[in-house]
PDB file of C-alpha atoms in Angstrom:
ATOM      1  CA  GLN A   1     195.471 106.992 104.424  1.00  0.00           C
ATOM      2  CA  VAL A   2     192.097 106.016 102.993  1.00  0.00           C
ATOM      3  CA  GLN A   3     190.276 108.743 101.119  1.00  0.00           C
ATOM      4  CA  LEU A   4     186.999 108.219  99.308  1.00  0.00           C
ATOM      5  CA  VAL A   5     185.263 111.101  97.533  1.00  0.00           C
ATOM      6  CA  GLU A   6     181.834 110.610  95.988  1.00  0.00           C
ATOM      7  CA  SER A   7     180.248 112.650  93.224  1.00  0.00           C
ATOM      8  CA  GLY A   8     177.399 112.400  90.758  1.00  0.00           C
ATOM      9  CA  GLY A   9     174.368 112.658  92.990  1.00  0.00           C
ATOM     10  CA  GLY A  10     171.444 114.906  92.153  1.00  0.00           C
ATOM     11  CA  SER A  11     167.734 115.112  91.544  1.00  0.00           C
ATOM     12  CA  VAL A  12     166.002 113.061  88.893  1.00  0.00           C
ATOM     13  CA  GLN A  13     162.494 111.979  88.020  1.00  0.00           C
ATOM     14  CA  ALA A  14     161.336 108.420  88.480  1.00  0.00           C
ATOM     15  CA  GLY A  15     162.552 106.241  85.652  1.00  0.00           C
ATOM     16  CA  GLY A  16     165.662 108.314  85.157  1.00  0.00           C
ATOM     17  CA  SER A  17     169.326 107.453  85.585  1.00  0.00           C
ATOM     18  CA  LEU A  18     172.341 108.686  87.511  1.00  0.00           C
ATOM     19  CA  ARG A  19     175.932 107.519  87.748  1.00  0.00           C
ATOM     20  CA  LEU A  20     177.758 107.913  91.015  1.00  0.00           C
ATOM     21  CA  SER A  21     181.553 108.013  91.129  1.00  0.00           C
ATOM     22  CA  CYS A  22     183.936 107.462  94.005  1.00  0.00           C
ATOM     23  CA  ALA A  23     187.536 108.555  93.626  1.00  0.00           C
ATOM     24  CA  ALA A  24     189.739 106.563  95.967  1.00  0.00           C
ATOM     25  CA  SER A  25     193.222 107.004  97.324  1.00  0.00           C
ATOM     26  CA  THR A  26     195.640 104.228  96.412  1.00  0.00           C
ATOM     27  CA  TYR A  27     195.341 102.618  99.806  1.00  0.00           C
ATOM     28  CA  GLY A  28     191.567 102.794  99.701  1.00  0.00           C
ATOM     29  CA  TYR A  29     191.282 101.393  96.211  1.00  0.00           C
ATOM     30  CA  ASP A  30     193.515  98.457  97.139  1.00  0.00           C
ATOM     31  CA  MET A  31     191.108  97.308  99.816  1.00  0.00           C
ATOM     32  CA  TYR A  32     189.646  93.868  99.079  1.00  0.00           C
ATOM     33  CA  CYS A  33     186.043  95.069  99.132  1.00  0.00           C
ATOM     34  CA  MET A  34     184.538  98.286  97.849  1.00  0.00           C
ATOM     35  CA  GLY A  35     180.866  99.075  97.841  1.00  0.00           C
ATOM     36  CA  TRP A  36     177.972 101.462  98.159  1.00  0.00           C
ATOM     37  CA  PHE A  37     175.454 101.789 100.910  1.00  0.00           C
ATOM     38  CA  ARG A  38     172.653 104.298 101.392  1.00  0.00           C
ATOM     39  CA  GLN A  39     170.628 105.847 104.146  1.00  0.00           C
ATOM     40  CA  GLY A  40     167.400 107.703 103.668  1.00  0.00           C
ATOM     41  CA  THR A  41     166.032 110.205 106.156  1.00  0.00           C
ATOM     42  CA  GLY A  42     164.609 108.331 109.102  1.00  0.00           C
ATOM     43  CA  LYS A  43     165.566 104.984 107.597  1.00  0.00           C
ATOM     44  CA  GLU A  44     168.123 102.365 108.474  1.00  0.00           C
ATOM     45  CA  ARG A  45     171.250 102.120 106.396  1.00  0.00           C
ATOM     46  CA  GLU A  46     171.007  99.656 103.528  1.00  0.00           C
ATOM     47  CA  GLY A  47     173.783  97.974 101.634  1.00  0.00           C
ATOM     48  CA  VAL A  48     173.369  98.532  97.904  1.00  0.00           C
ATOM     49  CA  ALA A  49     176.196  96.743  96.097  1.00  0.00           C
ATOM     50  CA  THR A  50     179.752  95.512  96.500  1.00  0.00           C
ATOM     51  CA  ILE A  51     182.614  94.526  94.240  1.00  0.00           C
ATOM     52  CA  ASP A  52     185.675  92.641  95.430  1.00  0.00           C
ATOM     53  CA  ARG A  53     189.233  92.643  94.135  1.00  0.00           C
ATOM     54  CA  ASP A  54     188.402  89.692  91.872  1.00  0.00           C
ATOM     55  CA  GLY A  55     185.566  91.643  90.283  1.00  0.00           C
ATOM     56  CA  ILE A  56     182.771  89.639  91.879  1.00  0.00           C
ATOM     57  CA  THR A  57     179.697  91.797  92.366  1.00  0.00           C
ATOM     58  CA  ARG A  58     176.807  91.488  94.798  1.00  0.00           C
ATOM     59  CA  TYR A  59     173.584  93.472  94.946  1.00  0.00           C
ATOM     60  CA  ALA A  60     170.722  94.101  97.284  1.00  0.00           C
ATOM     61  CA  ASP A  61     167.508  92.545  96.001  1.00  0.00           C
ATOM     62  CA  SER A  62     165.929  96.002  95.853  1.00  0.00           C
ATOM     63  CA  VAL A  63     168.373  97.177  93.165  1.00  0.00           C
ATOM     64  CA  LYS A  64     169.126  94.014  91.182  1.00  0.00           C
ATOM     65  CA  GLY A  65     168.643  94.541  87.481  1.00  0.00           C
ATOM     66  CA  ARG A  66     168.617  98.324  87.872  1.00  0.00           C
ATOM     67  CA  PHE A  67     172.002  99.217  89.415  1.00  0.00           C
ATOM     68  CA  THR A  68     175.474  98.210  88.250  1.00  0.00           C
ATOM     69  CA  ILE A  69     178.647  98.533  90.291  1.00  0.00           C
ATOM     70  CA  SER A  70     181.987  98.715  88.500  1.00  0.00           C
ATOM     71  CA  LYS A  71     185.587  99.823  88.914  1.00  0.00           C
ATOM     72  CA  ASP A  72     188.147 101.557  86.725  1.00  0.00           C
ATOM     73  CA  ASN A  73     191.556 100.436  87.918  1.00  0.00           C
ATOM     74  CA  ALA A  74     193.452 103.030  85.866  1.00  0.00           C
ATOM     75  CA  LYS A  75     191.467 105.855  87.478  1.00  0.00           C
ATOM     76  CA  ARG A  76     191.131 104.223  90.920  1.00  0.00           C
ATOM     77  CA  THR A  77     187.453 105.009  90.738  1.00  0.00           C
ATOM     78  CA  LEU A  78     184.369 103.088  91.813  1.00  0.00           C
ATOM     79  CA  TYR A  79     181.070 103.628  90.001  1.00  0.00           C
ATOM     80  CA  LEU A  80     177.412 102.954  90.593  1.00  0.00           C
ATOM     81  CA  GLN A  81     175.226 103.189  87.507  1.00  0.00           C
ATOM     82  CA  MET A  82     171.628 103.591  88.604  1.00  0.00           C
ATOM     83  CA  ASN A  83     168.842 103.111  86.066  1.00  0.00           C
ATOM     84  CA  SER A  84     165.055 102.999  86.370  1.00  0.00           C
ATOM     85  CA  LEU A  85     165.265 105.015  89.541  1.00  0.00           C
ATOM     86  CA  LYS A  86     162.338 104.970  91.950  1.00  0.00           C
ATOM     87  CA  PRO A  87     161.314 107.436  94.663  1.00  0.00           C
ATOM     88  CA  GLU A  88     162.277 104.833  97.262  1.00  0.00           C
ATOM     89  CA  ASP A  89     165.872 105.056  96.014  1.00  0.00           C
ATOM     90  CA  THR A  90     166.063 108.546  97.508  1.00  0.00           C
ATOM     91  CA  ALA A  91     168.887 108.567 100.050  1.00  0.00           C
ATOM     92  CA  MET A  92     172.396 109.677 100.833  1.00  0.00           C
ATOM     93  CA  TYR A  93     174.722 107.295  99.044  1.00  0.00           C
ATOM     94  CA  TYR A  94     178.092 106.438 100.514  1.00  0.00           C
ATOM     95  CA  CYS A  95     181.123 104.833  98.946  1.00  0.00           C
ATOM     96  CA  ALA A  96     183.011 102.536 101.301  1.00  0.00           C
ATOM     97  CA  ALA A  97     186.023 100.251 101.404  1.00  0.00           C
ATOM     98  CA  ASP A  98     187.502  97.646 103.697  1.00  0.00           C
ATOM     99  CA  ASN A  99     189.124  94.249 103.759  1.00  0.00           C
ATOM    100  CA  GLY A 100     187.340  91.029 104.552  1.00  0.00           C
ATOM    101  CA  TYR A 101     184.288  89.307 103.112  1.00  0.00           C
ATOM    102  CA  CYS A 102     182.395  91.421 100.636  1.00  0.00           C
ATOM    103  CA  SER A 103     178.756  90.881 101.621  1.00  0.00           C
ATOM    104  CA  VAL A 104     176.247  93.534 100.605  1.00  0.00           C
ATOM    105  CA  ASN A 105     175.248  94.519 104.132  1.00  0.00           C
ATOM    106  CA  ARG A 106     178.683  94.469 105.698  1.00  0.00           C
ATOM    107  CA  ARG A 107     180.011  97.332 107.820  1.00  0.00           C
ATOM    108  CA  TYR A 108     183.056  99.258 106.664  1.00  0.00           C
ATOM    109  CA  ASN A 109     185.862 101.026 108.479  1.00  0.00           C
ATOM    110  CA  TRP A 110     186.183 103.670 105.788  1.00  0.00           C
ATOM    111  CA  ARG A 111     183.571 105.612 103.877  1.00  0.00           C
ATOM    112  CA  GLY A 112     183.229 108.875 101.968  1.00  0.00           C
ATOM    113  CA  GLN A 113     181.179 111.922 102.883  1.00  0.00           C
ATOM    114  CA  GLY A 114     178.205 110.833 100.810  1.00  0.00           C
ATOM    115  CA  THR A 115     176.297 112.189  97.840  1.00  0.00           C
ATOM    116  CA  GLN A 116     172.559 112.862  97.864  1.00  0.00           C
ATOM    117  CA  VAL A 117     170.231 111.188  95.376  1.00  0.00           C
ATOM    118  CA  THR A 118     166.650 112.431  95.179  1.00  0.00           C
ATOM    119  CA  VAL A 119     164.083 110.749  92.953  1.00  0.00           C
ATOM    120  CA  SER A 120     160.750 112.471  92.440  1.00  0.00           C
ATOM    121  CA  SER A 121     157.569 110.776  91.277  1.00  0.00           C
TER     122      SER A 121
END
């Protein structure tokens, strides 16, 4: 069974930082591709970043240089470090996992319940 549980969202001022965490079940963590996507109110979903089993990372252009995706194998946890946050980063952020090619905007069969990030100007 795939279980993904996000945490770490919250409210922050522009320029601030947050770190999102995603605790995964063993089966979920062993998926080839893990990533984050987000969806703001009234907006289309947007892929944010992915990391594959080989540690290769990919980012959306909108977050390159500001966000970092990483994994802790011992804790079976996926992270998203978000720095220099902007109001346009406000969204519900979802952790996701699946097999197959790890493109940033891919669709996933499994995702968590989401964690809200709100950035005020």
